[in-house]
Amino acid sequence: MDWALFLDVDGTLLDLAPKPGEVVVPRTLRPRLETLRRRFGGALALVSGRALSGVDQLFPGGHDAAGSHGAEWRLAGTTTVLADPWPDEVATMVVTAAGLLPGILVERKPRSVALHYRDAPEREPAVKALAEAAIRNAGTELRLLEGKAVIEIASPEADKGMAIDRFMRVPPYAGRRPVFAGDDITDESGFAAVNRLDGLSLHVGRSLVTRAHFRLSTPVSLRRWLARLDQAPGGVSDHELP
Ligand SMILES: [Mg+2]
């Protein structure tokens, strides 16, 4: 059986940093992904909450990826953004209001606004209240995405499970068995998608509640697993599962 590999970035491939801009890509990781991509017939995509432009800063090359939790994606060099309505005026209001909360890092992405409160964890209730009020008053359907020290207001179709399903319908992904590794609440829809497709769902971290069937404790252990996968003669097989 041939496999397709889907990988979240922050907290999965890369160790988390105090700010999203401070993450470090280990020296060997980019070449590792290149060889794995060749090995999997091109069926390797990063699936991140970062905007696609942010993914590209960390992993240049214009390879397949989904950004903004799947609201934008690139397949074989062609980039697509969700066509559903997105209330720019709501996003602007949220950016302005969140700017008044000290310690909150505001990140505007295609089809979402992320409010990072890692530097001011005591502001989580205020950030959540702001996001909920914006969603109530938006006049269009929006969803609240909660992650590690981040709350995001996003298009309802910004969903990693939908992103993986989209890739799996087209070559070189179609007909393969998907693997998805992720670490956060927003990755659960991706785990559900690969479970439905009889794939391999892999949670990175120590969360007790997850739909993933397999678990690795840290990004370091995931990178080691990818290195073993790269060197194993048969690719993904049961004895290599974490
Ligand atoms: Mg993550």
Tab-separated table of C-alpha atoms and ligand atoms in Angstrom:
chain	number	residue	atom	x	y	z
A	1	MET	CA	0.000	0.000	0.000
A	2	ASP	CA	1.254	3.460	-0.874
A	3	TRP	CA	0.949	6.196	1.707
A	4	ALA	CA	0.311	9.931	1.686
A	5	LEU	CA	1.859	12.039	4.426
A	6	PHE	CA	0.138	15.081	5.983
A	7	LEU	CA	2.033	16.995	8.649
A	8	ASP	CA	1.038	19.863	10.915
A	9	VAL	CA	3.897	22.317	11.516
A	10	ASP	CA	3.859	24.031	14.951
A	11	GLY	CA	4.050	21.662	17.904
A	12	THR	CA	4.262	18.681	15.535
A	13	LEU	CA	7.222	19.053	13.141
A	14	LEU	CA	8.622	22.009	15.088
A	15	ASP	CA	8.934	22.677	18.804
A	16	LEU	CA	6.660	25.497	19.946
A	17	ALA	CA	8.291	28.850	20.718
A	18	PRO	CA	7.041	31.770	22.844
A	19	LYS	CA	6.026	33.565	19.622
A	20	PRO	CA	5.100	31.987	16.256
A	21	GLY	CA	7.929	33.948	14.591
A	22	GLU	CA	10.542	32.441	16.909
A	23	VAL	CA	10.248	28.767	15.926
A	24	VAL	CA	13.393	27.062	14.684
A	25	VAL	CA	13.536	24.616	11.761
A	26	PRO	CA	16.188	21.989	12.566
A	27	ARG	CA	18.931	21.827	9.920
A	28	THR	CA	18.122	18.312	8.800
A	29	LEU	CA	14.348	18.719	8.566
A	30	ARG	CA	13.974	20.382	5.151
A	31	PRO	CA	16.150	17.790	3.361
A	32	ARG	CA	14.319	15.044	5.279
A	33	LEU	CA	10.969	16.265	3.957
A	34	GLU	CA	12.430	16.409	0.441
A	35	THR	CA	13.520	12.782	0.481
A	36	LEU	CA	10.231	11.682	2.049
A	37	ARG	CA	8.321	13.603	-0.628
A	38	ARG	CA	10.211	11.717	-3.343
A	39	ARG	CA	9.719	8.471	-1.512
A	40	PHE	CA	5.950	9.005	-1.234
A	41	GLY	CA	5.587	9.834	-4.923
A	42	GLY	CA	5.051	13.519	-4.179
A	43	ALA	CA	2.179	12.793	-1.764
A	44	LEU	CA	3.394	14.937	1.144
A	45	ALA	CA	1.614	18.102	2.270
A	46	LEU	CA	2.037	20.394	5.265
A	47	VAL	CA	-1.325	21.180	6.900
A	48	SER	CA	-0.957	24.197	9.155
A	49	GLY	CA	-2.890	26.887	10.972
A	50	ARG	CA	-0.305	29.359	9.704
A	51	ALA	CA	-1.102	31.337	6.595
A	52	LEU	CA	0.381	29.665	3.520
A	53	SER	CA	2.865	32.553	3.280
A	54	GLY	CA	4.000	31.745	6.824
A	55	VAL	CA	4.430	28.063	5.983
A	56	ASP	CA	6.530	29.089	2.965
A	57	GLN	CA	8.863	31.181	5.119
A	58	LEU	CA	9.688	28.081	7.151
A	59	PHE	CA	9.615	25.576	4.287
A	60	PRO	CA	10.303	27.332	0.970
A	61	GLY	CA	9.916	25.587	-2.350
A	62	GLY	CA	6.245	26.023	-3.246
A	63	HIS	CA	5.368	22.447	-2.325
A	64	ASP	CA	1.883	21.161	-1.546
A	65	ALA	CA	0.461	22.671	1.627
A	66	ALA	CA	-2.742	23.815	3.288
A	67	GLY	CA	-2.573	27.071	5.262
A	68	SER	CA	-4.954	28.939	7.578
A	69	HIS	CA	-6.410	25.585	8.744
A	70	GLY	CA	-7.270	24.666	5.160
A	71	ALA	CA	-8.826	27.970	4.069
A	72	GLU	CA	-6.057	28.201	1.463
A	73	TRP	CA	-4.120	25.410	-0.173
A	74	ARG	CA	-1.553	24.759	-2.865
A	75	LEU	CA	-1.504	21.660	-5.004
A	76	ALA	CA	1.121	21.121	-7.712
A	77	GLY	CA	2.016	24.805	-7.616
A	78	THR	CA	-1.534	26.175	-7.917
A	79	THR	CA	-2.866	28.106	-4.919
A	80	THR	CA	-6.594	28.291	-4.118
A	81	VAL	CA	-8.380	30.288	-1.404
A	82	LEU	CA	-11.825	29.372	-0.109
A	83	ALA	CA	-14.457	31.295	-1.994
A	84	ASP	CA	-16.946	31.542	0.879
A	85	PRO	CA	-17.891	35.010	2.146
A	86	TRP	CA	-15.487	36.486	4.660
A	87	PRO	CA	-16.503	39.594	6.612
A	88	ASP	CA	-13.477	41.860	6.356
A	89	GLU	CA	-15.160	44.512	8.510
A	90	VAL	CA	-15.545	42.001	11.361
A	91	ALA	CA	-11.879	41.048	11.050
A	92	THR	CA	-10.891	44.725	11.157
A	93	MET	CA	-13.029	45.291	14.256
A	94	VAL	CA	-11.467	42.302	16.028
A	95	VAL	CA	-7.938	43.416	15.133
A	96	THR	CA	-8.677	46.901	16.518
A	97	ALA	CA	-10.325	45.629	19.718
A	98	ALA	CA	-7.632	43.020	20.405
A	99	GLY	CA	-4.971	45.702	19.896
A	100	LEU	CA	-6.291	47.327	23.087
A	101	LEU	CA	-5.490	44.203	25.126
A	102	PRO	CA	-1.847	44.351	26.282
A	103	GLY	CA	0.194	41.225	25.542
A	104	ILE	CA	-2.103	39.927	22.803
A	105	LEU	CA	-0.462	39.190	19.457
A	106	VAL	CA	-2.926	39.677	16.619
A	107	GLU	CA	-2.377	37.793	13.388
A	108	ARG	CA	-4.556	38.441	10.359
A	109	LYS	CA	-4.657	35.606	7.822
A	110	PRO	CA	-6.715	34.823	4.735
A	111	ARG	CA	-10.150	33.835	6.109
A	112	SER	CA	-9.210	34.111	9.787
A	113	VAL	CA	-7.929	36.291	12.600
A	114	ALA	CA	-5.786	34.669	15.281
A	115	LEU	CA	-5.395	36.128	18.776
A	116	HIS	CA	-2.333	34.709	20.537
A	117	TYR	CA	-2.308	35.100	24.322
A	118	ARG	CA	0.811	33.099	25.228
A	119	ASP	CA	2.434	36.244	26.704
A	120	ALA	CA	-0.718	37.156	28.666
A	121	PRO	CA	-2.485	33.924	29.660
A	122	GLU	CA	-4.661	35.808	32.161
A	123	ARG	CA	-6.370	37.471	29.202
A	124	GLU	CA	-7.788	34.242	27.803
A	125	PRO	CA	-11.362	34.949	29.056
A	126	ALA	CA	-11.307	38.483	27.570
A	127	VAL	CA	-9.968	37.214	24.251
A	128	LYS	CA	-12.585	34.479	24.121
A	129	ALA	CA	-15.381	36.921	24.969
A	130	LEU	CA	-14.198	39.256	22.214
A	131	ALA	CA	-14.111	36.432	19.675
A	132	GLU	CA	-17.548	35.135	20.693
A	133	ALA	CA	-19.078	38.615	20.451
A	134	ALA	CA	-17.554	39.120	16.995
A	135	ILE	CA	-18.959	35.776	15.811
A	136	ARG	CA	-22.428	36.558	17.232
A	137	ASN	CA	-22.540	39.910	15.456
A	138	ALA	CA	-20.868	38.901	12.201
A	139	GLY	CA	-24.013	38.420	10.130
A	140	THR	CA	-22.394	35.433	8.432
A	141	GLU	CA	-21.395	32.027	9.740
A	142	LEU	CA	-18.009	31.980	11.416
A	143	ARG	CA	-16.375	29.507	13.749
A	144	LEU	CA	-14.217	29.770	16.819
A	145	LEU	CA	-11.035	27.688	16.727
A	146	GLU	CA	-9.194	27.167	19.985
A	147	GLY	CA	-5.573	26.070	20.027
A	148	LYS	CA	-2.569	26.243	22.318
A	149	ALA	CA	-2.634	29.822	23.685
A	150	VAL	CA	-4.525	31.012	20.621
A	151	ILE	CA	-8.153	31.723	19.785
A	152	GLU	CA	-9.089	32.162	16.181
A	153	ILE	CA	-12.132	33.449	14.321
A	154	ALA	CA	-12.319	31.624	11.022
A	155	SER	CA	-14.426	30.688	8.063
A	156	PRO	CA	-16.534	27.582	8.834
A	157	GLU	CA	-14.725	25.755	6.052
A	158	ALA	CA	-11.306	26.404	7.549
A	159	ASP	CA	-10.957	22.824	8.702
A	160	LYS	CA	-7.962	20.513	8.483
A	161	GLY	CA	-10.143	17.448	7.917
A	162	MET	CA	-11.716	19.101	4.875
A	163	ALA	CA	-8.232	20.105	3.693
A	164	ILE	CA	-6.979	16.512	3.864
A	165	ASP	CA	-10.139	15.228	2.130
A	166	ARG	CA	-9.521	17.714	-0.695
A	167	PHE	CA	-5.972	16.453	-1.270
A	168	MET	CA	-7.100	12.830	-1.062
A	169	ARG	CA	-9.464	13.247	-4.002
A	170	VAL	CA	-6.697	14.117	-6.469
A	171	PRO	CA	-3.341	12.707	-7.653
A	172	PRO	CA	-0.819	11.893	-6.332
A	173	TYR	CA	-2.843	11.483	-3.100
A	174	ALA	CA	-5.940	9.656	-4.384
A	175	GLY	CA	-5.844	5.914	-3.774
A	176	ARG	CA	-3.176	6.173	-1.083
A	177	ARG	CA	-3.581	5.656	2.629
A	178	PRO	CA	-3.203	8.930	4.554
A	179	VAL	CA	-1.024	9.555	7.606
A	180	PHE	CA	-1.688	12.751	9.546
A	181	ALA	CA	0.392	13.973	12.480
A	182	GLY	CA	-0.833	16.890	14.591
A	183	ASP	CA	-0.721	18.178	18.140
A	184	ASP	CA	-3.631	20.511	18.766
A	185	ILE	CA	-7.423	20.659	19.068
A	186	THR	CA	-7.633	21.984	15.506
A	187	ASP	CA	-5.919	18.793	14.310
A	188	GLU	CA	-8.720	16.559	15.616
A	189	SER	CA	-10.766	17.039	12.422
A	190	GLY	CA	-7.698	15.851	10.493
A	191	PHE	CA	-7.441	12.743	12.697
A	192	ALA	CA	-11.136	12.023	12.070
A	193	ALA	CA	-10.618	12.401	8.302
A	194	VAL	CA	-7.724	9.943	8.105
A	195	ASN	CA	-9.490	7.496	10.462
A	196	ARG	CA	-12.479	7.516	8.045
A	197	LEU	CA	-10.076	6.743	5.196
A	198	ASP	CA	-8.505	3.842	7.105
A	199	GLY	CA	-5.356	5.895	7.539
A	200	LEU	CA	-2.981	6.497	10.416
A	201	SER	CA	-3.712	9.310	12.894
A	202	LEU	CA	-0.809	10.368	15.063
A	203	HIS	CA	-1.094	12.734	18.028
A	204	VAL	CA	2.091	14.514	19.090
A	205	GLY	CA	1.906	15.423	22.767
A	206	ARG	CA	0.309	14.243	25.946
A	207	SER	CA	-3.310	15.270	25.516
A	208	LEU	CA	-5.555	12.669	27.105
A	209	VAL	CA	-8.468	13.229	24.789
A	210	THR	CA	-7.773	12.696	21.105
A	211	ARG	CA	-9.271	10.829	18.192
A	212	ALA	CA	-5.771	9.875	17.014
A	213	HIS	CA	-4.956	6.175	17.180
A	214	PHE	CA	-1.212	6.584	17.736
A	215	ARG	CA	0.846	8.872	19.871
A	216	LEU	CA	4.329	10.355	20.081
A	217	SER	CA	5.305	12.552	23.012
A	218	THR	CA	7.194	15.426	21.367
A	219	PRO	CA	8.165	16.952	17.993
A	220	VAL	CA	11.636	15.457	18.548
A	221	SER	CA	10.135	11.965	18.660
A	222	LEU	CA	8.098	12.687	15.500
A	223	ARG	CA	11.248	13.856	13.677
A	224	ARG	CA	13.016	10.659	14.763
A	225	TRP	CA	10.082	8.604	13.471
A	226	LEU	CA	10.255	10.462	10.118
A	227	ALA	CA	13.987	9.697	9.955
A	228	ARG	CA	13.300	5.997	10.500
A	229	LEU	CA	10.526	6.111	7.914
A	230	ASP	CA	12.955	7.680	5.471
A	231	GLN	CA	15.449	4.870	5.956
A	232	ALA	CA	13.089	1.885	6.238
A	233	PRO	CA	13.131	-0.223	3.084
A	234	GLY	CA	9.372	-0.877	3.052
A	235	GLY	CA	8.088	2.577	3.978
A	236	VAL	CA	5.260	2.728	6.523
A	237	SER	CA	4.496	-0.706	7.913
A	238	ASP	CA	3.131	-1.926	11.201
A	239	HIS	CA	6.448	-2.531	12.909
A	240	GLU	CA	7.463	1.066	12.260
A	241	LEU	CA	4.330	2.538	13.833
A	242	PRO	CA	4.992	4.557	16.961
B	1	MG	MG	0.176	22.399	15.695
